JSON list of C-alpha atoms in Angstrom, two decimals:
[
{"chain": "K", "resi": 1, "resn": "UNK", "atom": "CA", "xyz": [-33.94, -11.72, 48.00]},
{"chain": "K", "resi": 2, "resn": "UNK", "atom": "CA", "xyz": [-36.60, -14.07, 49.30]},
{"chain": "K", "resi": 3, "resn": "UNK", "atom": "CA", "xyz": [-40.29, -14.71, 48.71]},
{"chain": "K", "resi": 4, "resn": "UNK", "atom": "CA", "xyz": [-42.37, -17.88, 48.67]},
{"chain": "K", "resi": 5, "resn": "UNK", "atom": "CA", "xyz": [-40.95, -19.15, 45.37]},
{"chain": "K", "resi": 6, "resn": "UNK", "atom": "CA", "xyz": [-37.55, -17.43, 45.19]},
{"chain": "K", "resi": 7, "resn": "UNK", "atom": "CA", "xyz": [-34.50, -17.35, 47.41]},
{"chain": "K", "resi": 8, "resn": "UNK", "atom": "CA", "xyz": [-31.59, -15.70, 45.66]},
{"chain": "K", "resi": 9, "resn": "UNK", "atom": "CA", "xyz": [-28.08, -15.13, 46.92]},
{"chain": "K", "resi": 10, "resn": "UNK", "atom": "CA", "xyz": [-24.92, -14.32, 44.99]},
{"chain": "K", "resi": 11, "resn": "UNK", "atom": "CA", "xyz": [-23.74, -17.94, 44.90]},
{"chain": "K", "resi": 12, "resn": "UNK", "atom": "CA", "xyz": [-26.95, -19.91, 45.44]},
{"chain": "K", "resi": 13, "resn": "UNK", "atom": "CA", "xyz": [-30.62, -19.79, 44.60]},
{"chain": "K", "resi": 14, "resn": "UNK", "atom": "CA", "xyz": [-33.86, -21.69, 44.93]},
{"chain": "K", "resi": 15, "resn": "UNK", "atom": "CA", "xyz": [-36.39, -20.70, 42.29]},
{"chain": "K", "resi": 16, "resn": "UNK", "atom": "CA", "xyz": [-39.63, -22.67, 41.86]},
{"chain": "K", "resi": 17, "resn": "UNK", "atom": "CA", "xyz": [-38.01, -25.83, 43.25]},
{"chain": "K", "resi": 18, "resn": "UNK", "atom": "CA", "xyz": [-34.77, -25.61, 41.26]},
{"chain": "K", "resi": 19, "resn": "UNK", "atom": "CA", "xyz": [-31.71, -25.22, 43.46]},
{"chain": "K", "resi": 20, "resn": "UNK", "atom": "CA", "xyz": [-28.32, -23.87, 42.40]},
{"chain": "K", "resi": 21, "resn": "UNK", "atom": "CA", "xyz": [-24.95, -23.68, 44.15]},
{"chain": "K", "resi": 22, "resn": "UNK", "atom": "CA", "xyz": [-22.11, -22.04, 42.19]},
{"chain": "K", "resi": 23, "resn": "UNK", "atom": "CA", "xyz": [-23.54, -23.15, 38.82]},
{"chain": "K", "resi": 24, "resn": "UNK", "atom": "CA", "xyz": [-24.49, -26.71, 39.84]},
{"chain": "K", "resi": 25, "resn": "UNK", "atom": "CA", "xyz": [-28.26, -26.98, 39.32]},
{"chain": "K", "resi": 26, "resn": "UNK", "atom": "CA", "xyz": [-30.78, -29.62, 40.36]},
{"chain": "K", "resi": 27, "resn": "UNK", "atom": "CA", "xyz": [-34.51, -30.20, 40.65]},
{"chain": "K", "resi": 28, "resn": "UNK", "atom": "CA", "xyz": [-37.08, -32.89, 41.37]},
{"chain": "K", "resi": 29, "resn": "UNK", "atom": "CA", "xyz": [-39.66, -33.73, 38.73]},
{"chain": "K", "resi": 30, "resn": "UNK", "atom": "CA", "xyz": [-43.32, -34.21, 39.59]},
{"chain": "K", "resi": 31, "resn": "UNK", "atom": "CA", "xyz": [-42.72, -37.96, 39.28]},
{"chain": "K", "resi": 32, "resn": "UNK", "atom": "CA", "xyz": [-40.00, -37.71, 41.95]},
{"chain": "K", "resi": 33, "resn": "UNK", "atom": "CA", "xyz": [-36.97, -38.15, 39.69]},
{"chain": "K", "resi": 34, "resn": "UNK", "atom": "CA", "xyz": [-33.92, -35.99, 40.30]},
{"chain": "K", "resi": 35, "resn": "UNK", "atom": "CA", "xyz": [-32.30, -34.02, 37.50]},
{"chain": "K", "resi": 36, "resn": "UNK", "atom": "CA", "xyz": [-29.11, -31.95, 37.26]},
{"chain": "K", "resi": 37, "resn": "UNK", "atom": "CA", "xyz": [-27.25, -29.89, 34.73]},
{"chain": "K", "resi": 38, "resn": "UNK", "atom": "CA", "xyz": [-24.50, -31.79, 32.95]},
{"chain": "K", "resi": 39, "resn": "UNK", "atom": "CA", "xyz": [-22.08, -28.87, 32.74]},
{"chain": "K", "resi": 40, "resn": "UNK", "atom": "CA", "xyz": [-21.56, -26.34, 35.53]},
{"chain": "K", "resi": 41, "resn": "UNK", "atom": "CA", "xyz": [-23.13, -23.03, 34.54]},
{"chain": "K", "resi": 42, "resn": "UNK", "atom": "CA", "xyz": [-25.51, -24.56, 31.98]},
{"chain": "K", "resi": 43, "resn": "UNK", "atom": "CA", "xyz": [-29.01, -24.34, 33.45]},
{"chain": "K", "resi": 44, "resn": "UNK", "atom": "CA", "xyz": [-30.48, -27.13, 31.28]},
{"chain": "K", "resi": 45, "resn": "UNK", "atom": "CA", "xyz": [-31.43, -30.10, 33.45]},
{"chain": "K", "resi": 46, "resn": "UNK", "atom": "CA", "xyz": [-30.24, -32.93, 31.21]},
{"chain": "K", "resi": 47, "resn": "UNK", "atom": "CA", "xyz": [-28.78, -35.47, 33.61]},
{"chain": "K", "resi": 48, "resn": "UNK", "atom": "CA", "xyz": [-30.83, -37.92, 35.71]},
{"chain": "K", "resi": 49, "resn": "UNK", "atom": "CA", "xyz": [-29.34, -38.32, 39.19]},
{"chain": "K", "resi": 50, "resn": "UNK", "atom": "CA", "xyz": [-29.71, -41.68, 40.87]},
{"chain": "K", "resi": 51, "resn": "UNK", "atom": "CA", "xyz": [-31.43, -41.16, 44.19]},
{"chain": "K", "resi": 52, "resn": "UNK", "atom": "CA", "xyz": [-29.12, -41.61, 47.12]},
{"chain": "K", "resi": 53, "resn": "UNK", "atom": "CA", "xyz": [-31.38, -42.79, 49.91]},
{"chain": "K", "resi": 54, "resn": "UNK", "atom": "CA", "xyz": [-28.38, -43.58, 52.11]},
{"chain": "K", "resi": 55, "resn": "UNK", "atom": "CA", "xyz": [-26.90, -40.07, 52.05]},
{"chain": "K", "resi": 56, "resn": "UNK", "atom": "CA", "xyz": [-28.27, -39.04, 55.46]},
{"chain": "K", "resi": 57, "resn": "UNK", "atom": "CA", "xyz": [-27.32, -42.40, 56.99]},
{"chain": "K", "resi": 58, "resn": "UNK", "atom": "CA", "xyz": [-23.79, -42.07, 55.58]},
{"chain": "K", "resi": 59, "resn": "UNK", "atom": "CA", "xyz": [-23.44, -38.56, 57.02]},
{"chain": "K", "resi": 60, "resn": "UNK", "atom": "CA", "xyz": [-24.81, -39.62, 60.42]},
{"chain": "K", "resi": 61, "resn": "UNK", "atom": "CA", "xyz": [-22.38, -42.55, 60.44]},
{"chain": "K", "resi": 62, "resn": "UNK", "atom": "CA", "xyz": [-19.44, -40.26, 59.71]},
{"chain": "K", "resi": 63, "resn": "UNK", "atom": "CA", "xyz": [-20.51, -37.81, 62.43]},
{"chain": "K", "resi": 64, "resn": "UNK", "atom": "CA", "xyz": [-20.92, -40.63, 64.97]},
{"chain": "K", "resi": 65, "resn": "UNK", "atom": "CA", "xyz": [-17.47, -42.01, 64.10]},
{"chain": "K", "resi": 66, "resn": "UNK", "atom": "CA", "xyz": [-15.93, -38.52, 64.41]},
{"chain": "K", "resi": 67, "resn": "UNK", "atom": "CA", "xyz": [-17.52, -37.97, 67.82]},
{"chain": "K", "resi": 68, "resn": "UNK", "atom": "CA", "xyz": [-16.52, -41.44, 69.01]},
{"chain": "K", "resi": 69, "resn": "UNK", "atom": "CA", "xyz": [-12.94, -40.54, 68.03]},
{"chain": "K", "resi": 70, "resn": "UNK", "atom": "CA", "xyz": [-13.20, -37.48, 70.29]},
{"chain": "K", "resi": 71, "resn": "UNK", "atom": "CA", "xyz": [-13.69, -34.84, 67.60]},
{"chain": "K", "resi": 72, "resn": "UNK", "atom": "CA", "xyz": [-15.99, -31.82, 68.02]},
{"chain": "K", "resi": 73, "resn": "UNK", "atom": "CA", "xyz": [-18.00, -31.75, 64.77]},
{"chain": "K", "resi": 74, "resn": "UNK", "atom": "CA", "xyz": [-19.44, -28.35, 63.80]},
{"chain": "K", "resi": 75, "resn": "UNK", "atom": "CA", "xyz": [-19.49, -28.30, 59.97]},
{"chain": "K", "resi": 76, "resn": "UNK", "atom": "CA", "xyz": [-20.41, -30.50, 57.07]},
{"chain": "K", "resi": 77, "resn": "UNK", "atom": "CA", "xyz": [-18.38, -29.28, 54.10]},
{"chain": "K", "resi": 78, "resn": "UNK", "atom": "CA", "xyz": [-19.84, -29.93, 50.64]},
{"chain": "K", "resi": 79, "resn": "UNK", "atom": "CA", "xyz": [-18.83, -29.36, 47.06]},
{"chain": "K", "resi": 80, "resn": "UNK", "atom": "CA", "xyz": [-21.38, -27.66, 44.85]},
{"chain": "K", "resi": 81, "resn": "UNK", "atom": "CA", "xyz": [-23.02, -30.81, 43.43]},
{"chain": "K", "resi": 82, "resn": "UNK", "atom": "CA", "xyz": [-23.04, -32.36, 46.89]},
{"chain": "K", "resi": 83, "resn": "UNK", "atom": "CA", "xyz": [-24.93, -29.23, 48.02]},
{"chain": "K", "resi": 84, "resn": "UNK", "atom": "CA", "xyz": [-27.52, -29.89, 45.31]},
{"chain": "K", "resi": 85, "resn": "UNK", "atom": "CA", "xyz": [-27.83, -33.52, 46.48]},
{"chain": "K", "resi": 86, "resn": "UNK", "atom": "CA", "xyz": [-28.30, -32.35, 50.07]},
{"chain": "K", "resi": 87, "resn": "UNK", "atom": "CA", "xyz": [-31.22, -30.20, 48.90]},
{"chain": "K", "resi": 88, "resn": "UNK", "atom": "CA", "xyz": [-32.74, -32.94, 46.73]},
{"chain": "K", "resi": 89, "resn": "UNK", "atom": "CA", "xyz": [-32.46, -35.31, 49.72]},
{"chain": "K", "resi": 90, "resn": "UNK", "atom": "CA", "xyz": [-34.41, -32.82, 51.92]},
{"chain": "K", "resi": 91, "resn": "UNK", "atom": "CA", "xyz": [-31.43, -32.35, 54.24]},
{"chain": "K", "resi": 92, "resn": "UNK", "atom": "CA", "xyz": [-31.28, -28.70, 53.15]},
{"chain": "K", "resi": 93, "resn": "UNK", "atom": "CA", "xyz": [-34.72, -27.08, 52.82]},
{"chain": "K", "resi": 94, "resn": "UNK", "atom": "CA", "xyz": [-36.03, -23.76, 51.54]},
{"chain": "K", "resi": 95, "resn": "UNK", "atom": "CA", "xyz": [-36.27, -22.53, 55.13]},
{"chain": "K", "resi": 96, "resn": "UNK", "atom": "CA", "xyz": [-32.60, -23.34, 55.68]},
{"chain": "K", "resi": 97, "resn": "UNK", "atom": "CA", "xyz": [-31.66, -21.41, 52.53]},
{"chain": "K", "resi": 98, "resn": "UNK", "atom": "CA", "xyz": [-33.58, -18.36, 53.78]},
{"chain": "K", "resi": 99, "resn": "UNK", "atom": "CA", "xyz": [-31.13, -18.24, 56.69]},
{"chain": "K", "resi": 100, "resn": "UNK", "atom": "CA", "xyz": [-27.97, -18.82, 54.64]},
{"chain": "K", "resi": 101, "resn": "UNK", "atom": "CA", "xyz": [-25.02, -16.44, 54.58]},
{"chain": "K", "resi": 102, "resn": "UNK", "atom": "CA", "xyz": [-22.25, -16.37, 52.04]},
{"chain": "K", "resi": 103, "resn": "UNK", "atom": "CA", "xyz": [-18.79, -15.22, 51.11]},
{"chain": "K", "resi": 104, "resn": "UNK", "atom": "CA", "xyz": [-17.03, -15.09, 47.78]},
{"chain": "K", "resi": 105, "resn": "UNK", "atom": "CA", "xyz": [-16.49, -18.86, 47.56]},
{"chain": "K", "resi": 106, "resn": "UNK", "atom": "CA", "xyz": [-18.84, -20.38, 50.14]},
{"chain": "K", "resi": 107, "resn": "UNK", "atom": "CA", "xyz": [-22.44, -20.56, 51.30]},
{"chain": "K", "resi": 108, "resn": "UNK", "atom": "CA", "xyz": [-23.05, -21.27, 55.01]},
{"chain": "K", "resi": 109, "resn": "UNK", "atom": "CA", "xyz": [-26.36, -22.85, 55.95]},
{"chain": "K", "resi": 110, "resn": "UNK", "atom": "CA", "xyz": [-26.45, -22.68, 59.76]},
{"chain": "K", "resi": 111, "resn": "UNK", "atom": "CA", "xyz": [-27.80, -24.93, 62.48]},
{"chain": "K", "resi": 112, "resn": "UNK", "atom": "CA", "xyz": [-29.23, -27.85, 60.57]},
{"chain": "K", "resi": 113, "resn": "UNK", "atom": "CA", "xyz": [-30.82, -30.23, 63.03]},
{"chain": "K", "resi": 114, "resn": "UNK", "atom": "CA", "xyz": [-31.31, -32.89, 60.34]},
{"chain": "K", "resi": 115, "resn": "UNK", "atom": "CA", "xyz": [-28.38, -34.76, 61.83]},
{"chain": "K", "resi": 116, "resn": "UNK", "atom": "CA", "xyz": [-30.09, -36.42, 64.78]},
{"chain": "K", "resi": 117, "resn": "UNK", "atom": "CA", "xyz": [-28.85, -34.86, 68.01]},
{"chain": "K", "resi": 118, "resn": "UNK", "atom": "CA", "xyz": [-26.28, -32.76, 66.17]},
{"chain": "K", "resi": 119, "resn": "UNK", "atom": "CA", "xyz": [-26.84, -29.26, 64.87]},
{"chain": "K", "resi": 120, "resn": "UNK", "atom": "CA", "xyz": [-24.25, -28.49, 62.20]},
{"chain": "K", "resi": 121, "resn": "UNK", "atom": "CA", "xyz": [-23.60, -25.74, 59.69]},
{"chain": "K", "resi": 122, "resn": "UNK", "atom": "CA", "xyz": [-23.35, -26.93, 56.10]},
{"chain": "K", "resi": 123, "resn": "UNK", "atom": "CA", "xyz": [-20.75, -25.02, 54.14]},
{"chain": "K", "resi": 124, "resn": "UNK", "atom": "CA", "xyz": [-20.98, -25.40, 50.36]},
{"chain": "K", "resi": 125, "resn": "UNK", "atom": "CA", "xyz": [-17.68, -24.36, 48.79]},
{"chain": "K", "resi": 126, "resn": "UNK", "atom": "CA", "xyz": [-16.91, -23.65, 45.16]},
{"chain": "K", "resi": 127, "resn": "UNK", "atom": "CA", "xyz": [-13.23, -24.59, 45.62]},
{"chain": "K", "resi": 128, "resn": "UNK", "atom": "CA", "xyz": [-13.98, -28.21, 46.58]},
{"chain": "K", "resi": 129, "resn": "UNK", "atom": "CA", "xyz": [-14.46, -30.99, 44.06]},
{"chain": "K", "resi": 130, "resn": "UNK", "atom": "CA", "xyz": [-18.10, -31.13, 43.00]},
{"chain": "K", "resi": 131, "resn": "UNK", "atom": "CA", "xyz": [-19.11, -34.16, 45.09]},
{"chain": "K", "resi": 132, "resn": "UNK", "atom": "CA", "xyz": [-16.89, -33.46, 48.11]},
{"chain": "K", "resi": 133, "resn": "UNK", "atom": "CA", "xyz": [-18.35, -34.20, 51.58]},
{"chain": "K", "resi": 134, "resn": "UNK", "atom": "CA", "xyz": [-16.42, -34.02, 54.85]},
{"chain": "K", "resi": 135, "resn": "UNK", "atom": "CA", "xyz": [-16.87, -32.96, 58.45]},
{"chain": "K", "resi": 136, "resn": "UNK", "atom": "CA", "xyz": [-14.92, -30.21, 60.20]},
{"chain": "K", "resi": 137, "resn": "UNK", "atom": "CA", "xyz": [-14.56, -28.94, 63.75]},
{"chain": "K", "resi": 138, "resn": "UNK", "atom": "CA", "xyz": [-15.55, -25.50, 65.08]},
{"chain": "K", "resi": 139, "resn": "UNK", "atom": "CA", "xyz": [-12.22, -24.05, 63.89]},
{"chain": "K", "resi": 140, "resn": "UNK", "atom": "CA", "xyz": [-13.02, -25.35, 60.40]},
{"chain": "K", "resi": 141, "resn": "UNK", "atom": "CA", "xyz": [-10.31, -27.99, 60.48]},
{"chain": "K", "resi": 142, "resn": "UNK", "atom": "CA", "xyz": [-11.32, -30.98, 58.36]},
{"chain": "K", "resi": 143, "resn": "UNK", "atom": "CA", "xyz": [-11.67, -34.19, 60.34]},
{"chain": "K", "resi": 144, "resn": "UNK", "atom": "CA", "xyz": [-9.95, -37.16, 58.71]}
]
């Protein structure tokens, strides 16, 4: 379901600026602070998240290193809280979530061009640790 203020899937949602992936919830306040739920599944935003202004730079650095090593990067794999951080950092947007697809334990957000010259799919997985971030190739093999 999607309208201007609501994007709702089975495993993710964006409702009035509050994003959720598999029970991990986050939002920005009007003052620009980031908040998250302390316990997965609890919707109360009790925890202040320290802004991570280097997140995009860190991801771009990892992608560049992977490509330099000869790897074909196609996915950024994220745990559920990492998915929330990607939204709060404006790497994932509402428009991206409108085009998401999902399975039982993942949400695929296709063709994000936020990564410089690279267009990757972000896959948020419930089976990963909450803050997990890694790249993978087109066959979904994690790049080490």
